[in-house]
Short mmCIF file of C-alpha atoms in Angstrom, two decimals:
data_model
loop_
_atom_site.label_atom_id
_atom_site.label_comp_id
_atom_site.label_asym_id
_atom_site.label_seq_id
_atom_site.Cartn_x
_atom_site.Cartn_y
_atom_site.Cartn_z
CA TYR A 33 -1.15 21.39 -53.96
CA PRO A 34 -5.08 20.64 -53.21
CA ARG A 35 -4.60 16.80 -53.81
CA SER A 36 -2.32 16.23 -50.76
CA PHE A 37 -3.46 19.60 -48.52
CA GLN A 38 -6.73 18.69 -46.75
CA ASP A 39 -9.24 15.89 -47.78
CA SER A 40 -12.98 17.16 -46.32
CA ASP A 41 -14.85 13.92 -47.42
CA GLY A 42 -12.61 10.68 -46.34
CA ASP A 43 -11.87 9.88 -49.93
CA GLY A 44 -8.13 10.12 -49.44
CA ILE A 45 -7.83 13.32 -51.92
CA GLY A 46 -7.46 16.91 -50.83
CA ASP A 47 -10.17 19.03 -52.34
CA ILE A 48 -11.78 22.60 -52.12
CA ASN A 49 -13.71 22.31 -48.89
CA GLY A 50 -10.73 21.01 -47.11
CA ILE A 51 -8.60 24.36 -48.13
CA CYS A 52 -11.51 26.26 -46.63
CA SER A 53 -11.55 24.35 -43.51
CA ARG A 54 -7.92 25.59 -43.15
CA LEU A 55 -8.09 29.14 -44.00
CA ASP A 56 -8.11 30.38 -40.19
CA TYR A 57 -4.94 28.26 -39.61
CA LEU A 58 -3.24 29.77 -42.66
CA LYS A 59 -4.18 33.59 -41.70
CA GLU A 60 -2.72 32.65 -38.28
CA LEU A 61 0.21 31.74 -39.83
CA GLY A 62 0.50 34.90 -41.35
CA VAL A 63 -0.33 33.67 -45.05
CA ASP A 64 -1.60 36.54 -47.11
CA ALA A 65 -1.96 34.81 -50.60
CA VAL A 66 -2.95 31.34 -51.46
CA TRP A 67 -1.57 29.76 -54.77
CA LEU A 68 -3.50 26.60 -56.00
CA SER A 69 -1.72 24.18 -58.28
CA PRO A 70 -4.24 23.26 -61.37
CA ILE A 71 -7.82 22.59 -60.03
CA TYR A 72 -9.66 22.69 -63.61
CA ASP A 73 -11.24 19.58 -65.16
CA SER A 74 -8.23 17.34 -66.11
CA PRO A 75 -7.73 13.63 -66.86
CA ASN A 76 -4.63 14.11 -64.90
CA ASP A 77 -1.89 12.76 -67.14
CA ASP A 78 0.24 15.33 -65.56
CA ASN A 79 -1.23 16.08 -62.25
CA GLY A 80 -3.79 18.63 -63.62
CA TYR A 81 -1.44 20.57 -65.93
CA ASP A 82 -3.34 18.74 -68.83
CA ILE A 83 -6.33 20.85 -68.83
CA ARG A 84 -9.52 19.62 -70.49
CA ASP A 85 -11.89 22.33 -69.46
CA TYR A 86 -10.79 25.70 -68.41
CA TYR A 87 -14.22 26.65 -67.05
CA ALA A 88 -15.03 23.77 -64.73
CA ILE A 89 -13.50 22.34 -61.60
CA MET A 90 -11.96 18.92 -61.35
CA LYS A 91 -14.63 16.54 -59.54
CA GLU A 92 -12.19 15.03 -57.32
CA PHE A 93 -11.64 18.73 -55.69
CA GLY A 94 -15.57 19.81 -55.68
CA THR A 95 -17.37 21.93 -57.68
CA MET A 96 -17.58 25.45 -59.13
CA GLU A 97 -19.73 26.13 -56.05
CA ASP A 98 -17.16 25.19 -53.81
CA PHE A 99 -14.48 27.30 -55.32
CA ASP A 100 -16.73 30.47 -55.12
CA ARG A 101 -17.02 29.67 -51.42
CA LEU A 102 -13.37 29.30 -51.19
CA LEU A 103 -12.71 32.56 -53.10
CA ASP A 104 -15.22 34.37 -50.97
CA GLU A 105 -13.93 33.09 -47.53
CA VAL A 106 -10.14 33.85 -48.60
CA HIS A 107 -11.22 37.32 -49.19
CA GLN A 108 -13.12 37.53 -46.07
CA ARG A 109 -9.71 36.95 -44.34
CA GLY A 110 -8.07 39.72 -46.44
CA MET A 111 -5.98 37.32 -48.31
CA LYS A 112 -5.43 36.68 -52.09
CA LEU A 113 -6.35 33.88 -54.39
CA ILE A 114 -3.65 32.92 -57.13
CA MET A 115 -4.49 30.24 -59.75
CA ASP A 116 -2.12 28.36 -61.72
CA LEU A 117 -2.58 29.48 -65.46
CA VAL A 118 -1.54 26.60 -68.02
CA ILE A 119 -1.67 28.07 -71.55
CA ASN A 120 1.32 26.78 -73.32
CA HIS A 121 -0.85 23.81 -73.70
CA THR A 122 -4.00 21.64 -73.15
CA SER A 123 -5.05 18.14 -72.80
CA ASP A 124 -5.46 16.23 -75.67
CA GLU A 125 -8.78 15.99 -74.24
CA HIS A 126 -9.64 19.65 -74.63
CA ALA A 127 -12.68 20.32 -77.16
CA TRP A 128 -10.09 22.07 -79.35
CA PHE A 129 -8.05 19.20 -79.84
CA VAL A 130 -10.99 16.65 -80.22
CA GLU A 131 -12.62 19.13 -83.10
CA ALA A 132 -8.96 19.06 -84.55
CA LEU A 133 -8.71 15.27 -84.62
CA ARG A 134 -12.41 15.25 -86.26
CA GLY A 135 -10.97 17.11 -89.11
CA SER A 136 -11.68 20.69 -88.22
CA LYS A 137 -8.68 22.96 -89.85
CA ASP A 138 -9.90 25.68 -87.86
CA HIS A 139 -9.03 23.75 -84.78
CA GLN A 140 -5.86 22.23 -86.10
CA ASP A 141 -4.40 25.85 -86.31
CA TYR A 142 -4.73 26.20 -82.57
CA TYR A 143 -2.14 23.92 -82.45
CA HIS A 144 1.00 22.82 -84.10
CA PHE A 145 0.00 20.20 -86.75
CA VAL A 146 2.59 19.32 -89.35
CA GLU A 147 1.50 17.08 -92.59
CA ASN A 148 3.59 13.89 -92.93
CA LYS A 149 5.99 13.92 -95.46
CA ASP A 150 8.60 10.92 -94.88
CA ASP A 151 7.39 8.94 -91.80
CA ASN A 152 9.42 11.01 -89.83
CA PRO A 153 8.67 13.48 -87.27
CA PRO A 154 8.73 17.18 -88.60
CA ASN A 155 12.24 17.64 -86.64
CA ASN A 156 14.56 16.48 -83.92
CA TRP A 157 13.06 17.90 -80.86
CA ASN A 158 12.63 15.98 -77.85
CA SER A 159 10.22 16.13 -75.22
CA PHE A 160 10.95 17.07 -71.40
CA PHE A 161 9.14 13.84 -70.76
CA SER A 162 11.22 11.68 -73.08
CA GLY A 163 10.98 10.68 -76.40
CA SER A 164 10.10 12.87 -79.61
CA THR A 165 7.96 16.03 -79.22
CA TRP A 166 5.48 14.81 -82.02
CA ASN A 167 2.40 12.53 -81.86
CA TYR A 168 1.54 10.93 -85.32
CA TYR A 169 -2.12 11.17 -86.21
CA GLY A 170 -2.77 8.40 -89.01
CA ASP A 171 -6.47 9.41 -89.99
CA LEU A 172 -4.94 13.08 -90.53
CA ASP A 173 -1.67 11.74 -91.93
CA SER A 174 -0.37 14.52 -89.60
CA TRP A 175 2.21 15.21 -86.59
CA ALA A 176 1.16 17.49 -83.51
CA LEU A 177 3.61 18.79 -81.30
CA HIS A 178 3.73 18.32 -77.66
CA LEU A 179 6.71 19.56 -75.45
CA PHE A 180 5.79 17.71 -72.52
CA SER A 181 3.58 14.21 -72.09
CA LYS A 182 2.11 12.83 -75.06
CA LYS A 183 -1.48 14.24 -74.01
CA GLN A 184 -0.41 17.82 -73.32
CA MET A 185 -0.64 19.56 -76.80
CA ASP A 186 1.38 22.90 -77.35
CA LEU A 187 -1.04 25.71 -78.44
CA ASN A 188 -0.46 27.69 -81.65
CA TRP A 189 0.00 31.22 -80.17
CA GLU A 190 0.53 32.30 -83.75
CA ASN A 191 -3.54 31.99 -84.11
CA PRO A 192 -5.19 35.36 -83.16
CA GLN A 193 -8.31 33.53 -82.57
CA MET A 194 -6.91 31.09 -80.24
CA ARG A 195 -5.18 34.10 -78.47
CA ARG A 196 -8.63 35.88 -78.06
CA ASN A 197 -10.15 32.68 -76.68
CA ILE A 198 -7.66 32.46 -74.12
CA ILE A 199 -7.96 36.04 -72.77
CA HIS A 200 -11.63 35.38 -72.57
CA MET A 201 -11.17 32.58 -70.60
CA ILE A 202 -8.49 34.67 -68.20
CA LYS A 203 -10.90 37.59 -67.90
CA TRP A 204 -13.66 35.03 -66.92
CA TRP A 205 -11.80 33.90 -63.75
CA LEU A 206 -10.90 37.65 -63.14
CA GLU A 207 -14.54 38.60 -63.31
CA LYS A 208 -15.11 36.13 -60.45
CA GLY A 209 -12.56 38.14 -58.51
CA VAL A 210 -9.58 35.64 -58.89
CA ASP A 211 -6.23 38.01 -57.72
CA GLY A 212 -3.85 36.84 -60.31
CA PHE A 213 -2.00 33.90 -61.64
CA ARG A 214 1.24 31.63 -61.94
CA LEU A 215 1.83 31.24 -65.60
CA ASP A 216 3.08 27.70 -66.16
CA VAL A 217 6.12 27.49 -68.39
CA ILE A 218 4.72 30.90 -69.88
CA ASN A 219 8.23 31.62 -71.61
CA TYR A 220 7.78 28.60 -74.17
CA ILE A 221 4.56 30.27 -75.93
CA SER A 222 6.46 31.69 -78.79
CA LYS A 223 8.21 29.02 -80.98
CA LYS A 224 10.46 30.06 -83.67
CA GLU A 225 8.44 29.96 -87.32
CA GLY A 226 8.86 26.82 -89.25
CA LEU A 227 9.70 24.92 -86.30
CA PRO A 228 13.62 24.34 -87.29
CA ASP A 229 15.76 21.25 -86.19
CA GLY A 230 17.60 21.90 -82.66
CA ASN A 231 21.16 22.56 -82.98
CA GLU A 232 23.31 19.28 -82.14
CA ILE A 233 25.60 20.90 -79.87
CA VAL A 234 23.06 22.78 -77.94
CA GLY A 235 20.94 19.56 -77.82
CA LYS A 236 24.02 17.62 -76.18
CA LEU A 237 24.76 20.43 -73.93
CA MET A 238 21.13 20.95 -72.48
CA GLY A 239 19.91 17.45 -72.75
CA PHE A 240 16.88 18.79 -74.85
CA TYR A 241 17.08 19.20 -78.82
CA GLY A 242 15.38 22.23 -79.97
CA VAL A 243 14.89 24.23 -76.94
CA GLU A 244 16.74 27.35 -78.36
CA HIS A 245 13.98 27.51 -80.63
CA TYR A 246 11.44 28.25 -77.86
CA PHE A 247 12.46 29.02 -74.38
CA TYR A 248 12.70 32.84 -75.59
CA GLY A 249 10.51 32.91 -78.59
CA PRO A 250 10.42 35.51 -81.22
CA LYS A 251 7.22 36.64 -80.13
CA LEU A 252 7.03 36.37 -76.43
CA HIS A 253 7.18 39.82 -75.47
CA GLU A 254 4.37 40.64 -77.85
CA TYR A 255 1.94 37.73 -76.61
CA LEU A 256 2.86 38.69 -73.04
CA ARG A 257 1.93 42.48 -73.54
CA GLN A 258 -1.32 41.46 -75.41
CA LEU A 259 -2.01 39.39 -72.10
CA LYS A 260 -1.06 42.28 -69.78
CA LYS A 261 -2.96 44.95 -71.62
CA GLU A 262 -6.47 43.01 -72.62
CA ALA A 263 -6.67 40.57 -69.71
CA PHE A 264 -4.52 41.43 -66.58
CA GLU A 265 -4.21 45.20 -66.27
CA PRO A 266 -7.90 45.84 -66.49
CA TYR A 267 -8.32 43.89 -63.33
CA ASP A 268 -5.03 44.82 -61.45
CA ALA A 269 -4.05 41.04 -61.66
CA PHE A 270 -1.00 39.75 -60.39
CA THR A 271 1.18 37.48 -62.49
CA VAL A 272 4.45 35.40 -61.61
CA GLY A 273 5.88 33.66 -64.60
CA GLU A 274 7.40 29.93 -64.54
CA THR A 275 10.28 30.79 -66.81
CA PRO A 276 12.81 28.01 -66.95
CA GLY A 277 15.93 28.77 -68.99
CA VAL A 278 15.46 32.56 -68.70
CA GLY A 279 18.52 34.50 -66.97
CA MET A 280 18.86 37.40 -64.90
CA GLU A 281 19.15 39.71 -68.05
CA MET A 282 16.06 38.22 -69.76
CA GLY A 283 14.08 38.37 -66.69
CA LYS A 284 14.56 42.06 -66.39
CA LEU A 285 13.17 42.30 -70.22
CA LEU A 286 10.07 40.43 -68.85
CA THR A 287 9.15 42.28 -65.21
CA ALA A 288 10.41 45.77 -65.84
CA ASP A 289 7.39 48.15 -64.91
CA TYR A 290 7.83 50.16 -67.95
CA ARG A 291 7.62 46.90 -70.30
CA ARG A 292 4.02 45.94 -69.07
CA GLU A 293 4.73 42.32 -69.42
CA LEU A 294 4.84 40.05 -65.94
CA ASP A 295 4.95 41.42 -62.42
CA MET A 296 7.53 38.61 -61.35
CA ILE A 297 9.26 35.48 -62.34
CA PHE A 298 10.51 32.39 -60.71
CA SER A 299 14.44 32.43 -60.96
CA PHE A 300 15.96 29.34 -61.95
CA ASP A 301 19.71 30.18 -62.07
CA HIS A 302 20.14 28.09 -58.98
CA LEU A 303 19.12 24.90 -60.40
CA GLU A 304 20.58 25.62 -63.97
CA THR A 305 24.01 26.83 -63.33
CA PRO A 306 26.72 23.97 -62.91
CA GLY A 307 27.73 23.21 -59.40
CA HIS A 308 31.84 23.70 -58.53
CA VAL A 309 34.05 21.99 -55.90
#
């Protein structure tokens, strides 16, 4: 977590140069891969998981030149560098969403905008950060989806142009020499067509309404295979998915070599299984 790891300039905030200063220590400990929580440009509504610009470094952490130095020094020590990749959503300050609010229909289709009908949210889904998953935008008389904070707007993976832009961005980092990615809530990228209401019983049981319509969406495997084929595989890049709600059997389908999707996933079974005394 860069913010609290090592401050190099005395401003009280950890930074990229601080990480560089500790690489020999990490190497001595036997570390062979470093995973960075998000360091992209962000308004920091959710600790950097609300990305404003995928191609820029958060100023508090340093510059792109600092990152290039970090990557080079990690590799000089025979270690790998793993980036945190957040592609289920972007910040509402991302250029795509800004253009959407300006009325660009093309960019509105990068997200889940739904025309207002009765002054109520389009469905009963509730956010992981409390409240509805929908923001209302009066100038557009439309609602837009956010599973997390009100400033983290979900991307519409049904849009092939949006997917191409995401793949272009991933390849840009891989061209730099990044060794792989931890994929934030990657199993949420596919939503059920029509975004239907969540089941009342499931909602009460899980604590979240609508989760059954996106935690293992209908096109998840298709999208992961496209990412693997067009972005990760050509660079032999490593991937580990954060996949909340995905159990052992679904996890096998996401990670089996012959399926060419993800290399690994984080298992959350120990967190999601009720305890018994």
